[in-house]
Short mmCIF file of N, CA and C in Angstrom, two decimals:
data_model
loop_
_atom_site.label_atom_id
_atom_site.label_comp_id
_atom_site.label_asym_id
_atom_site.label_seq_id
_atom_site.Cartn_x
_atom_site.Cartn_y
_atom_site.Cartn_z
N LYS A 1 -78.02 -93.62 14.28
CA LYS A 1 -76.83 -94.41 14.57
C LYS A 1 -76.23 -93.92 15.87
N GLU A 2 -75.85 -94.83 16.74
CA GLU A 2 -75.28 -94.46 18.03
C GLU A 2 -73.83 -94.06 17.85
N GLU A 3 -73.38 -93.09 18.67
CA GLU A 3 -72.00 -92.64 18.65
C GLU A 3 -71.07 -93.82 18.89
N GLY A 4 -70.15 -94.01 17.97
CA GLY A 4 -69.14 -95.05 18.13
C GLY A 4 -69.62 -96.45 17.82
N ALA A 5 -70.87 -96.64 17.39
CA ALA A 5 -71.36 -97.98 17.08
C ALA A 5 -70.67 -98.51 15.84
N ALA A 6 -70.29 -99.77 15.87
CA ALA A 6 -69.58 -100.36 14.74
C ALA A 6 -70.55 -100.63 13.60
N ALA A 7 -70.10 -100.33 12.39
CA ALA A 7 -70.91 -100.60 11.20
C ALA A 7 -70.71 -102.04 10.79
N PRO A 8 -71.73 -102.67 10.18
CA PRO A 8 -71.56 -104.04 9.70
C PRO A 8 -70.44 -104.10 8.67
N ALA A 9 -69.77 -105.26 8.59
CA ALA A 9 -68.63 -105.41 7.69
C ALA A 9 -69.00 -105.09 6.25
N GLY A 10 -70.17 -105.48 5.80
CA GLY A 10 -70.60 -105.20 4.44
C GLY A 10 -70.72 -103.71 4.18
N ALA A 11 -71.19 -102.97 5.19
CA ALA A 11 -71.32 -101.52 5.05
C ALA A 11 -69.96 -100.86 4.96
N VAL A 12 -68.98 -101.41 5.68
CA VAL A 12 -67.61 -100.86 5.62
C VAL A 12 -67.05 -101.04 4.21
N ALA A 13 -67.22 -102.23 3.64
CA ALA A 13 -66.73 -102.48 2.28
C ALA A 13 -67.44 -101.58 1.27
N LEU A 14 -68.76 -101.44 1.42
CA LEU A 14 -69.50 -100.55 0.53
C LEU A 14 -69.04 -99.10 0.69
N GLY A 15 -68.78 -98.71 1.93
CA GLY A 15 -68.30 -97.35 2.18
C GLY A 15 -66.97 -97.10 1.49
N MET A 16 -66.06 -98.07 1.54
CA MET A 16 -64.76 -97.91 0.88
C MET A 16 -64.95 -97.88 -0.64
N ALA A 17 -65.89 -98.63 -1.16
CA ALA A 17 -66.18 -98.59 -2.60
C ALA A 17 -66.66 -97.19 -3.00
N HIS A 18 -67.44 -96.57 -2.13
CA HIS A 18 -67.92 -95.22 -2.41
C HIS A 18 -66.79 -94.19 -2.28
N VAL A 19 -65.83 -94.45 -1.40
CA VAL A 19 -64.65 -93.57 -1.31
C VAL A 19 -63.91 -93.61 -2.65
N ASP A 20 -63.69 -94.82 -3.17
CA ASP A 20 -63.01 -94.95 -4.46
C ASP A 20 -63.81 -94.28 -5.58
N LEU A 21 -65.13 -94.44 -5.55
CA LEU A 21 -65.99 -93.83 -6.55
C LEU A 21 -65.87 -92.30 -6.48
N LEU A 22 -65.90 -91.75 -5.27
CA LEU A 22 -65.81 -90.30 -5.13
C LEU A 22 -64.45 -89.81 -5.61
N ARG A 23 -63.38 -90.54 -5.30
CA ARG A 23 -62.06 -90.13 -5.78
C ARG A 23 -62.04 -90.05 -7.30
N ARG A 24 -62.61 -91.05 -7.96
CA ARG A 24 -62.65 -91.04 -9.43
C ARG A 24 -63.49 -89.88 -9.95
N ARG A 25 -64.64 -89.65 -9.32
CA ARG A 25 -65.51 -88.56 -9.76
C ARG A 25 -64.85 -87.20 -9.55
N LEU A 26 -64.14 -87.02 -8.44
CA LEU A 26 -63.45 -85.75 -8.20
C LEU A 26 -62.31 -85.55 -9.20
N ALA A 27 -61.62 -86.63 -9.54
CA ALA A 27 -60.54 -86.53 -10.53
C ALA A 27 -61.10 -86.09 -11.88
N ARG A 28 -62.25 -86.64 -12.26
CA ARG A 28 -62.89 -86.24 -13.53
C ARG A 28 -63.37 -84.79 -13.47
N ALA A 29 -63.80 -84.35 -12.30
CA ALA A 29 -64.30 -82.98 -12.16
C ALA A 29 -63.18 -81.96 -12.32
N GLY A 30 -61.97 -82.35 -11.97
CA GLY A 30 -60.84 -81.44 -12.10
C GLY A 30 -61.02 -80.19 -11.27
N ALA A 31 -60.76 -79.04 -11.88
CA ALA A 31 -60.82 -77.76 -11.17
C ALA A 31 -62.20 -77.11 -11.23
N ASP A 32 -63.19 -77.82 -11.72
CA ASP A 32 -64.54 -77.25 -11.85
C ASP A 32 -65.30 -77.45 -10.54
N PRO A 33 -65.51 -76.39 -9.74
CA PRO A 33 -66.17 -76.53 -8.44
C PRO A 33 -67.59 -77.09 -8.56
N ALA A 34 -68.33 -76.69 -9.57
CA ALA A 34 -69.70 -77.19 -9.72
C ALA A 34 -69.69 -78.70 -9.99
N ALA A 35 -68.77 -79.16 -10.81
CA ALA A 35 -68.67 -80.60 -11.09
C ALA A 35 -68.24 -81.36 -9.84
N ALA A 36 -67.35 -80.76 -9.05
CA ALA A 36 -66.91 -81.41 -7.81
C ALA A 36 -68.07 -81.49 -6.81
N ASP A 37 -68.86 -80.42 -6.73
CA ASP A 37 -70.03 -80.44 -5.85
C ASP A 37 -71.01 -81.53 -6.28
N LEU A 38 -71.23 -81.64 -7.57
CA LEU A 38 -72.13 -82.67 -8.09
C LEU A 38 -71.58 -84.06 -7.78
N ALA A 39 -70.28 -84.24 -7.92
CA ALA A 39 -69.65 -85.54 -7.61
C ALA A 39 -69.86 -85.91 -6.15
N ARG A 40 -69.65 -84.94 -5.25
CA ARG A 40 -69.86 -85.21 -3.81
C ARG A 40 -71.32 -85.55 -3.54
N ALA A 41 -72.23 -84.75 -4.07
CA ALA A 41 -73.67 -84.97 -3.82
C ALA A 41 -74.12 -86.32 -4.36
N ARG A 42 -73.72 -86.64 -5.58
CA ARG A 42 -74.12 -87.93 -6.17
C ARG A 42 -73.57 -89.10 -5.37
N THR A 43 -72.32 -89.00 -4.94
CA THR A 43 -71.72 -90.11 -4.20
C THR A 43 -72.37 -90.28 -2.84
N LEU A 44 -72.67 -89.18 -2.16
CA LEU A 44 -73.36 -89.30 -0.86
C LEU A 44 -74.76 -89.87 -1.04
N GLU A 45 -75.43 -89.48 -2.12
CA GLU A 45 -76.75 -90.04 -2.40
C GLU A 45 -76.65 -91.54 -2.69
N ASP A 46 -75.67 -91.92 -3.51
CA ASP A 46 -75.45 -93.34 -3.80
C ASP A 46 -75.16 -94.12 -2.51
N ALA A 47 -74.36 -93.52 -1.64
CA ALA A 47 -74.01 -94.18 -0.38
C ALA A 47 -75.24 -94.34 0.51
N ALA A 48 -76.11 -93.34 0.50
CA ALA A 48 -77.33 -93.43 1.30
C ALA A 48 -78.21 -94.58 0.80
N HIS A 49 -78.32 -94.72 -0.51
CA HIS A 49 -79.12 -95.82 -1.07
C HIS A 49 -78.49 -97.18 -0.80
N ALA A 50 -77.17 -97.21 -0.66
CA ALA A 50 -76.48 -98.47 -0.39
C ALA A 50 -76.33 -98.75 1.10
N ALA A 51 -76.92 -97.91 1.93
CA ALA A 51 -76.89 -98.06 3.39
C ALA A 51 -75.47 -97.99 3.96
N CYS A 52 -74.61 -97.19 3.34
CA CYS A 52 -73.26 -97.00 3.89
C CYS A 52 -72.95 -95.51 4.01
N TRP A 53 -73.99 -94.71 4.21
CA TRP A 53 -73.82 -93.27 4.30
C TRP A 53 -72.95 -92.87 5.48
N TYR A 54 -72.91 -93.69 6.52
CA TYR A 54 -72.18 -93.35 7.74
C TYR A 54 -70.69 -93.63 7.65
N SER A 55 -70.18 -93.97 6.48
CA SER A 55 -68.78 -94.31 6.30
C SER A 55 -67.86 -93.13 6.65
N PRO A 56 -67.10 -93.22 7.75
CA PRO A 56 -66.19 -92.12 8.10
C PRO A 56 -65.18 -91.79 7.00
N PRO A 57 -64.58 -92.79 6.31
CA PRO A 57 -63.64 -92.41 5.24
C PRO A 57 -64.31 -91.62 4.12
N LEU A 58 -65.55 -91.92 3.83
CA LEU A 58 -66.27 -91.18 2.79
C LEU A 58 -66.41 -89.71 3.19
N HIS A 59 -66.80 -89.48 4.42
CA HIS A 59 -66.96 -88.10 4.89
C HIS A 59 -65.63 -87.39 5.05
N ALA A 60 -64.59 -88.14 5.41
CA ALA A 60 -63.25 -87.54 5.48
C ALA A 60 -62.83 -87.04 4.10
N LEU A 61 -63.15 -87.80 3.07
CA LEU A 61 -62.82 -87.38 1.70
C LEU A 61 -63.64 -86.17 1.28
N VAL A 62 -64.91 -86.14 1.65
CA VAL A 62 -65.75 -84.98 1.32
C VAL A 62 -65.18 -83.73 1.98
N VAL A 63 -64.90 -83.79 3.27
CA VAL A 63 -64.38 -82.63 4.00
C VAL A 63 -63.01 -82.25 3.46
N GLY A 64 -62.14 -83.24 3.28
CA GLY A 64 -60.79 -82.96 2.79
C GLY A 64 -60.78 -82.37 1.39
N SER A 65 -61.68 -82.83 0.53
CA SER A 65 -61.72 -82.29 -0.83
C SER A 65 -62.17 -80.83 -0.83
N LEU A 66 -63.09 -80.49 0.05
CA LEU A 66 -63.52 -79.09 0.14
C LEU A 66 -62.40 -78.20 0.67
N VAL A 67 -61.64 -78.69 1.63
CA VAL A 67 -60.49 -77.92 2.13
C VAL A 67 -59.47 -77.74 1.02
N ALA A 68 -59.20 -78.82 0.28
CA ALA A 68 -58.23 -78.75 -0.82
C ALA A 68 -58.66 -77.74 -1.88
N GLU A 69 -59.96 -77.55 -2.05
CA GLU A 69 -60.48 -76.57 -3.00
C GLU A 69 -60.54 -75.17 -2.40
N ARG A 70 -60.01 -75.02 -1.19
CA ARG A 70 -60.01 -73.74 -0.47
C ARG A 70 -61.44 -73.23 -0.25
N ARG A 71 -62.28 -74.15 0.20
CA ARG A 71 -63.67 -73.83 0.54
C ARG A 71 -63.89 -74.25 1.99
N PRO A 72 -63.18 -73.59 2.92
CA PRO A 72 -63.17 -74.05 4.31
C PRO A 72 -64.51 -73.98 5.02
N GLN A 73 -65.32 -72.96 4.75
CA GLN A 73 -66.61 -72.88 5.43
C GLN A 73 -67.51 -74.04 5.01
N GLU A 74 -67.50 -74.35 3.73
CA GLU A 74 -68.30 -75.49 3.26
C GLU A 74 -67.77 -76.80 3.84
N ALA A 75 -66.45 -76.89 4.02
CA ALA A 75 -65.86 -78.09 4.63
C ALA A 75 -66.37 -78.25 6.06
N LEU A 76 -66.37 -77.15 6.82
CA LEU A 76 -66.86 -77.23 8.21
C LEU A 76 -68.35 -77.53 8.24
N ASP A 77 -69.10 -76.97 7.30
CA ASP A 77 -70.53 -77.26 7.24
C ASP A 77 -70.77 -78.75 6.98
N ALA A 78 -70.00 -79.33 6.05
CA ALA A 78 -70.13 -80.76 5.75
C ALA A 78 -69.73 -81.60 6.95
N PHE A 79 -68.66 -81.20 7.63
CA PHE A 79 -68.18 -81.90 8.83
C PHE A 79 -69.26 -81.88 9.91
N ASP A 80 -69.84 -80.69 10.15
CA ASP A 80 -70.86 -80.55 11.19
C ASP A 80 -72.13 -81.31 10.84
N ALA A 81 -72.53 -81.27 9.57
CA ALA A 81 -73.74 -81.98 9.15
C ALA A 81 -73.58 -83.48 9.33
N ALA A 82 -72.42 -84.01 8.95
CA ALA A 82 -72.18 -85.45 9.11
C ALA A 82 -72.19 -85.83 10.59
N ALA A 83 -71.58 -85.01 11.43
CA ALA A 83 -71.58 -85.29 12.87
C ALA A 83 -73.01 -85.26 13.42
N TYR A 84 -73.81 -84.31 12.96
CA TYR A 84 -75.19 -84.21 13.39
C TYR A 84 -75.95 -85.50 13.08
N TRP A 85 -75.66 -86.09 11.92
CA TRP A 85 -76.35 -87.31 11.51
C TRP A 85 -75.70 -88.57 12.04
N GLY A 86 -74.71 -88.44 12.93
CA GLY A 86 -74.17 -89.60 13.62
C GLY A 86 -72.88 -90.18 13.06
N VAL A 87 -72.25 -89.51 12.11
CA VAL A 87 -70.98 -90.02 11.59
C VAL A 87 -69.92 -89.85 12.66
N ASP A 88 -69.21 -90.91 12.97
CA ASP A 88 -68.11 -90.90 13.93
C ASP A 88 -66.85 -90.53 13.15
N HIS A 89 -66.50 -89.26 13.13
CA HIS A 89 -65.44 -88.77 12.26
C HIS A 89 -64.09 -89.43 12.53
N SER A 90 -63.39 -89.68 11.45
CA SER A 90 -62.04 -90.25 11.51
C SER A 90 -61.05 -89.13 11.84
N SER A 91 -59.82 -89.56 12.15
CA SER A 91 -58.75 -88.59 12.40
C SER A 91 -58.50 -87.73 11.17
N ALA A 92 -58.61 -88.32 9.99
CA ALA A 92 -58.40 -87.55 8.75
C ALA A 92 -59.44 -86.45 8.60
N ALA A 93 -60.68 -86.74 8.91
CA ALA A 93 -61.73 -85.72 8.83
C ALA A 93 -61.48 -84.62 9.85
N ARG A 94 -61.06 -85.01 11.04
CA ARG A 94 -60.79 -84.00 12.08
C ARG A 94 -59.59 -83.13 11.68
N ALA A 95 -58.57 -83.74 11.09
CA ALA A 95 -57.42 -82.95 10.63
C ALA A 95 -57.85 -81.95 9.57
N SER A 96 -58.72 -82.37 8.66
CA SER A 96 -59.22 -81.46 7.63
C SER A 96 -60.07 -80.35 8.25
N ALA A 97 -60.86 -80.69 9.26
CA ALA A 97 -61.67 -79.68 9.94
C ALA A 97 -60.78 -78.64 10.63
N VAL A 98 -59.70 -79.10 11.25
CA VAL A 98 -58.77 -78.16 11.90
C VAL A 98 -58.11 -77.27 10.85
N GLN A 99 -57.77 -77.84 9.69
CA GLN A 99 -57.20 -77.03 8.62
C GLN A 99 -58.20 -75.99 8.13
N ALA A 100 -59.47 -76.39 8.00
CA ALA A 100 -60.51 -75.44 7.61
C ALA A 100 -60.62 -74.31 8.63
N CYS A 101 -60.55 -74.66 9.90
CA CYS A 101 -60.59 -73.64 10.96
C CYS A 101 -59.42 -72.67 10.82
N ALA A 102 -58.24 -73.22 10.50
CA ALA A 102 -57.06 -72.36 10.31
C ALA A 102 -57.29 -71.38 9.17
N LEU A 103 -57.83 -71.87 8.07
CA LEU A 103 -58.07 -71.01 6.91
C LEU A 103 -59.09 -69.91 7.22
N LEU A 104 -59.98 -70.18 8.15
CA LEU A 104 -61.03 -69.21 8.51
C LEU A 104 -60.66 -68.37 9.74
N ASP A 105 -59.45 -68.57 10.27
CA ASP A 105 -58.99 -67.91 11.49
C ASP A 105 -59.95 -68.19 12.66
N LEU A 106 -60.30 -69.46 12.79
CA LEU A 106 -61.14 -69.92 13.91
C LEU A 106 -60.26 -70.72 14.87
N LEU A 107 -59.29 -70.04 15.47
CA LEU A 107 -58.31 -70.71 16.32
C LEU A 107 -58.96 -71.47 17.47
N GLU A 108 -59.94 -70.88 18.11
CA GLU A 108 -60.56 -71.53 19.26
C GLU A 108 -61.26 -72.83 18.83
N ARG A 109 -61.92 -72.81 17.69
CA ARG A 109 -62.56 -74.04 17.21
C ARG A 109 -61.50 -75.06 16.82
N ALA A 110 -60.40 -74.61 16.22
CA ALA A 110 -59.31 -75.53 15.86
C ALA A 110 -58.78 -76.22 17.11
N GLN A 111 -58.65 -75.47 18.20
CA GLN A 111 -58.19 -76.06 19.46
C GLN A 111 -59.20 -77.09 19.98
N ALA A 112 -60.48 -76.76 19.89
CA ALA A 112 -61.52 -77.68 20.36
C ALA A 112 -61.55 -78.96 19.53
N GLU A 113 -61.41 -78.83 18.21
CA GLU A 113 -61.40 -80.02 17.34
C GLU A 113 -60.16 -80.87 17.60
N THR A 114 -59.03 -80.21 17.90
CA THR A 114 -57.81 -80.96 18.23
C THR A 114 -58.03 -81.77 19.50
N GLU A 115 -58.60 -81.14 20.51
CA GLU A 115 -58.88 -81.86 21.77
C GLU A 115 -59.85 -83.02 21.52
N ALA A 116 -60.84 -82.80 20.67
CA ALA A 116 -61.79 -83.87 20.35
C ALA A 116 -61.08 -85.03 19.65
N ALA A 117 -60.16 -84.70 18.75
CA ALA A 117 -59.42 -85.75 18.04
C ALA A 117 -58.55 -86.55 18.99
N VAL A 118 -57.90 -85.86 19.92
CA VAL A 118 -57.05 -86.54 20.90
C VAL A 118 -57.91 -87.43 21.80
N GLY A 119 -59.04 -86.90 22.26
CA GLY A 119 -59.93 -87.68 23.12
C GLY A 119 -60.48 -88.91 22.41
N ARG A 120 -60.86 -88.74 21.16
CA ARG A 120 -61.41 -89.87 20.39
C ARG A 120 -60.34 -90.92 20.15
N ALA A 121 -59.12 -90.48 19.83
CA ALA A 121 -58.03 -91.43 19.62
C ALA A 121 -57.74 -92.20 20.91
N ARG A 122 -57.79 -91.49 22.02
CA ARG A 122 -57.55 -92.14 23.33
C ARG A 122 -58.64 -93.19 23.60
N GLU A 123 -59.90 -92.85 23.31
CA GLU A 123 -61.00 -93.81 23.51
C GLU A 123 -60.82 -95.06 22.66
N ARG A 124 -60.29 -94.89 21.47
CA ARG A 124 -60.11 -96.01 20.54
C ARG A 124 -58.80 -96.76 20.78
N GLY A 125 -57.97 -96.24 21.67
CA GLY A 125 -56.68 -96.86 21.91
C GLY A 125 -55.70 -96.65 20.76
N GLU A 126 -55.87 -95.54 20.04
CA GLU A 126 -55.02 -95.22 18.90
C GLU A 126 -54.08 -94.08 19.27
N GLU A 127 -53.07 -93.90 18.41
CA GLU A 127 -52.17 -92.76 18.56
C GLU A 127 -52.90 -91.50 18.10
N ALA A 128 -52.67 -90.43 18.80
CA ALA A 128 -53.27 -89.16 18.38
C ALA A 128 -52.72 -88.77 17.01
N PRO A 129 -53.54 -88.20 16.17
CA PRO A 129 -53.12 -87.87 14.80
C PRO A 129 -52.21 -86.64 14.74
N ALA A 130 -50.99 -86.84 14.25
CA ALA A 130 -50.04 -85.73 14.13
C ALA A 130 -50.55 -84.64 13.20
N ALA A 131 -51.28 -85.02 12.15
CA ALA A 131 -51.78 -84.02 11.19
C ALA A 131 -52.69 -83.00 11.86
N VAL A 132 -53.41 -83.42 12.88
CA VAL A 132 -54.28 -82.48 13.59
C VAL A 132 -53.42 -81.40 14.27
N PHE A 133 -52.32 -81.82 14.88
CA PHE A 133 -51.45 -80.86 15.55
C PHE A 133 -50.74 -79.96 14.53
N ASP A 134 -50.34 -80.54 13.40
CA ASP A 134 -49.71 -79.72 12.35
C ASP A 134 -50.68 -78.62 11.90
N ASN A 135 -51.94 -78.99 11.73
CA ASN A 135 -52.94 -78.00 11.30
C ASN A 135 -53.26 -77.01 12.41
N LEU A 136 -53.17 -77.44 13.66
CA LEU A 136 -53.37 -76.51 14.78
C LEU A 136 -52.24 -75.47 14.80
N LEU A 137 -51.02 -75.92 14.54
CA LEU A 137 -49.91 -74.96 14.44
C LEU A 137 -50.15 -73.98 13.30
N PHE A 138 -50.68 -74.47 12.20
CA PHE A 138 -51.04 -73.61 11.07
C PHE A 138 -52.08 -72.58 11.51
N ALA A 139 -53.04 -73.00 12.32
CA ALA A 139 -54.07 -72.07 12.83
C ALA A 139 -53.44 -70.99 13.70
N HIS A 140 -52.49 -71.38 14.54
CA HIS A 140 -51.79 -70.39 15.38
C HIS A 140 -51.01 -69.41 14.50
N ALA A 141 -50.35 -69.93 13.47
CA ALA A 141 -49.57 -69.07 12.56
C ALA A 141 -50.48 -68.10 11.82
N ARG A 142 -51.64 -68.59 11.37
CA ARG A 142 -52.59 -67.71 10.68
C ARG A 142 -53.10 -66.61 11.61
N ARG A 143 -53.36 -66.96 12.87
CA ARG A 143 -53.82 -65.94 13.83
C ARG A 143 -52.72 -64.91 14.07
N ALA A 144 -51.47 -65.37 14.22
CA ALA A 144 -50.36 -64.43 14.44
C ALA A 144 -50.21 -63.49 13.24
N ALA A 145 -50.36 -64.03 12.04
CA ALA A 145 -50.25 -63.20 10.83
C ALA A 145 -51.40 -62.18 10.77
N ALA A 146 -52.59 -62.61 11.15
CA ALA A 146 -53.74 -61.69 11.15
C ALA A 146 -53.53 -60.57 12.16
N VAL A 147 -53.00 -60.90 13.32
CA VAL A 147 -52.73 -59.89 14.34
C VAL A 147 -51.67 -58.91 13.84
N ALA A 148 -50.66 -59.43 13.17
CA ALA A 148 -49.58 -58.56 12.67
C ALA A 148 -50.11 -57.55 11.65
N ARG A 149 -51.16 -57.90 10.94
CA ARG A 149 -51.73 -57.00 9.92
C ARG A 149 -52.71 -55.98 10.49
N LEU A 150 -53.05 -56.10 11.75
CA LEU A 150 -54.01 -55.16 12.35
C LEU A 150 -53.43 -53.75 12.38
N PRO A 151 -54.27 -52.75 12.19
CA PRO A 151 -53.80 -51.37 12.34
C PRO A 151 -53.37 -51.11 13.79
N ARG A 152 -52.45 -50.19 13.95
CA ARG A 152 -51.87 -49.90 15.27
C ARG A 152 -52.95 -49.54 16.30
N ASP A 153 -53.94 -48.74 15.89
CA ASP A 153 -54.98 -48.33 16.85
C ASP A 153 -55.83 -49.52 17.30
N ARG A 154 -56.07 -50.47 16.40
CA ARG A 154 -56.84 -51.66 16.76
C ARG A 154 -56.04 -52.54 17.72
N LYS A 155 -54.73 -52.66 17.47
CA LYS A 155 -53.87 -53.43 18.37
C LYS A 155 -53.88 -52.81 19.77
N ALA A 156 -53.80 -51.48 19.83
CA ALA A 156 -53.80 -50.80 21.13
C ALA A 156 -55.11 -51.05 21.86
N GLU A 157 -56.21 -50.99 21.12
CA GLU A 157 -57.53 -51.24 21.71
C GLU A 157 -57.63 -52.66 22.27
N LEU A 158 -57.17 -53.65 21.49
CA LEU A 158 -57.20 -55.04 21.94
C LEU A 158 -56.28 -55.26 23.14
N THR A 159 -55.14 -54.59 23.14
CA THR A 159 -54.21 -54.71 24.27
C THR A 159 -54.86 -54.16 25.55
N ARG A 160 -55.56 -53.03 25.42
CA ARG A 160 -56.27 -52.47 26.59
C ARG A 160 -57.34 -53.43 27.11
N MET A 161 -57.90 -54.23 26.20
CA MET A 161 -58.94 -55.19 26.59
C MET A 161 -58.33 -56.48 27.16
N GLY A 162 -57.00 -56.56 27.18
CA GLY A 162 -56.33 -57.72 27.75
C GLY A 162 -56.10 -58.86 26.77
N VAL A 163 -56.24 -58.60 25.48
CA VAL A 163 -56.00 -59.64 24.47
C VAL A 163 -54.50 -59.73 24.21
N PRO A 164 -53.90 -60.91 24.40
CA PRO A 164 -52.46 -61.03 24.18
C PRO A 164 -52.13 -61.00 22.69
N LEU A 165 -51.29 -60.06 22.28
CA LEU A 165 -50.99 -59.88 20.87
C LEU A 165 -49.49 -59.99 20.55
N SER A 166 -48.67 -60.17 21.53
CA SER A 166 -47.22 -60.12 21.29
C SER A 166 -46.74 -61.36 20.54
N PRO A 167 -45.64 -61.21 19.80
CA PRO A 167 -45.04 -62.38 19.13
C PRO A 167 -44.63 -63.45 20.14
N GLU A 168 -44.28 -63.02 21.34
CA GLU A 168 -43.90 -63.98 22.39
C GLU A 168 -45.07 -64.88 22.76
N THR A 169 -46.28 -64.31 22.74
CA THR A 169 -47.47 -65.10 23.03
C THR A 169 -47.67 -66.17 21.97
N ALA A 170 -47.51 -65.79 20.70
CA ALA A 170 -47.65 -66.75 19.60
C ALA A 170 -46.60 -67.86 19.73
N ALA A 171 -45.37 -67.49 20.07
CA ALA A 171 -44.31 -68.48 20.23
C ALA A 171 -44.62 -69.42 21.40
N ALA A 172 -45.14 -68.87 22.48
CA ALA A 172 -45.49 -69.70 23.64
C ALA A 172 -46.61 -70.67 23.29
N GLU A 173 -47.58 -70.23 22.51
CA GLU A 173 -48.68 -71.11 22.11
C GLU A 173 -48.17 -72.23 21.20
N ALA A 174 -47.28 -71.91 20.28
CA ALA A 174 -46.68 -72.94 19.43
C ALA A 174 -45.88 -73.92 20.28
N GLY A 175 -45.17 -73.40 21.27
CA GLY A 175 -44.41 -74.28 22.18
C GLY A 175 -45.33 -75.20 22.96
N ALA A 176 -46.49 -74.69 23.35
CA ALA A 176 -47.45 -75.53 24.09
C ALA A 176 -47.96 -76.67 23.20
N VAL A 177 -48.20 -76.40 21.92
CA VAL A 177 -48.64 -77.45 21.00
C VAL A 177 -47.54 -78.51 20.86
N LEU A 178 -46.28 -78.06 20.69
CA LEU A 178 -45.16 -79.00 20.59
C LEU A 178 -45.02 -79.83 21.86
N SER A 179 -45.23 -79.19 23.00
CA SER A 179 -45.16 -79.90 24.27
C SER A 179 -46.25 -80.96 24.38
N GLN A 180 -47.45 -80.61 23.94
CA GLN A 180 -48.55 -81.58 23.97
C GLN A 180 -48.25 -82.76 23.05
N MET A 181 -47.67 -82.47 21.87
CA MET A 181 -47.28 -83.55 20.96
C MET A 181 -46.27 -84.47 21.63
N ALA A 182 -45.28 -83.87 22.30
CA ALA A 182 -44.25 -84.67 22.98
C ALA A 182 -44.87 -85.51 24.09
N ASP A 183 -45.80 -84.92 24.84
CA ASP A 183 -46.48 -85.67 25.91
C ASP A 183 -47.23 -86.88 25.36
N LEU A 184 -47.73 -86.76 24.13
CA LEU A 184 -48.48 -87.85 23.50
C LEU A 184 -47.56 -88.81 22.74
N GLY A 185 -46.25 -88.51 22.73
CA GLY A 185 -45.31 -89.39 22.04
C GLY A 185 -45.28 -89.20 20.54
N LEU A 186 -45.73 -88.05 20.07
CA LEU A 186 -45.74 -87.77 18.63
C LEU A 186 -44.47 -87.04 18.23
N ALA A 187 -43.81 -87.57 17.21
CA ALA A 187 -42.61 -86.92 16.70
C ALA A 187 -43.01 -85.79 15.76
N PRO A 188 -42.30 -84.67 15.81
CA PRO A 188 -42.58 -83.59 14.87
C PRO A 188 -42.31 -84.04 13.44
N THR A 189 -43.13 -83.55 12.54
CA THR A 189 -42.98 -83.84 11.11
C THR A 189 -42.43 -82.59 10.42
N PRO A 190 -42.06 -82.67 9.15
CA PRO A 190 -41.67 -81.44 8.45
C PRO A 190 -42.77 -80.38 8.49
N ALA A 191 -44.03 -80.81 8.42
CA ALA A 191 -45.15 -79.86 8.50
C ALA A 191 -45.19 -79.20 9.88
N THR A 192 -44.83 -79.94 10.91
CA THR A 192 -44.78 -79.39 12.27
C THR A 192 -43.76 -78.26 12.32
N HIS A 193 -42.58 -78.52 11.79
CA HIS A 193 -41.52 -77.50 11.81
C HIS A 193 -41.94 -76.28 11.00
N LEU A 194 -42.60 -76.48 9.88
CA LEU A 194 -43.07 -75.37 9.07
C LEU A 194 -44.09 -74.53 9.84
N GLY A 195 -44.98 -75.21 10.56
CA GLY A 195 -45.98 -74.51 11.35
C GLY A 195 -45.37 -73.67 12.46
N VAL A 196 -44.27 -74.16 13.04
CA VAL A 196 -43.60 -73.42 14.11
C VAL A 196 -42.94 -72.18 13.55
N LEU A 197 -42.39 -72.29 12.35
CA LEU A 197 -41.72 -71.12 11.75
C LEU A 197 -42.73 -70.04 11.46
#
């Protein structure tokens, strides 16, 4: 499938039917990770047989459900695998990927995924997704918390290497995210304010 190629209308409807099916299967699985994994696998297999495997909403739900289960590495693996096979990820999938990066303290990847989401939204003539920025702020907060927990000798070593570790640096980075949101015309949400705190 070519990047950005439109899916036939029938495939879109089938893809949405599979999104609904996966939601029902995940609800039945409850808190059982093995049952949730089986639900995702069965639904993706069903979608492949129905020729709607490339449905971005379906993959957004797969990635988002893994993040919700606090399985961020598996969420990123699913995100990357779908992209490899030509899925044109939705803003929701990218927001979930940024959240997974935050949970894994992959700030640089979170920044790259945010830029990709903004670029893709611009190409489509859409508004940039605020949830991506909210999750990027979460990634910055997680990095600041991780730095705060470092032993003093490790902080000194990183400082000698030129790694910025001060709280002022974290505040400046959060301010830069807010500034980028303002430049794009995005209003801060309650999640945005929480991320800044």
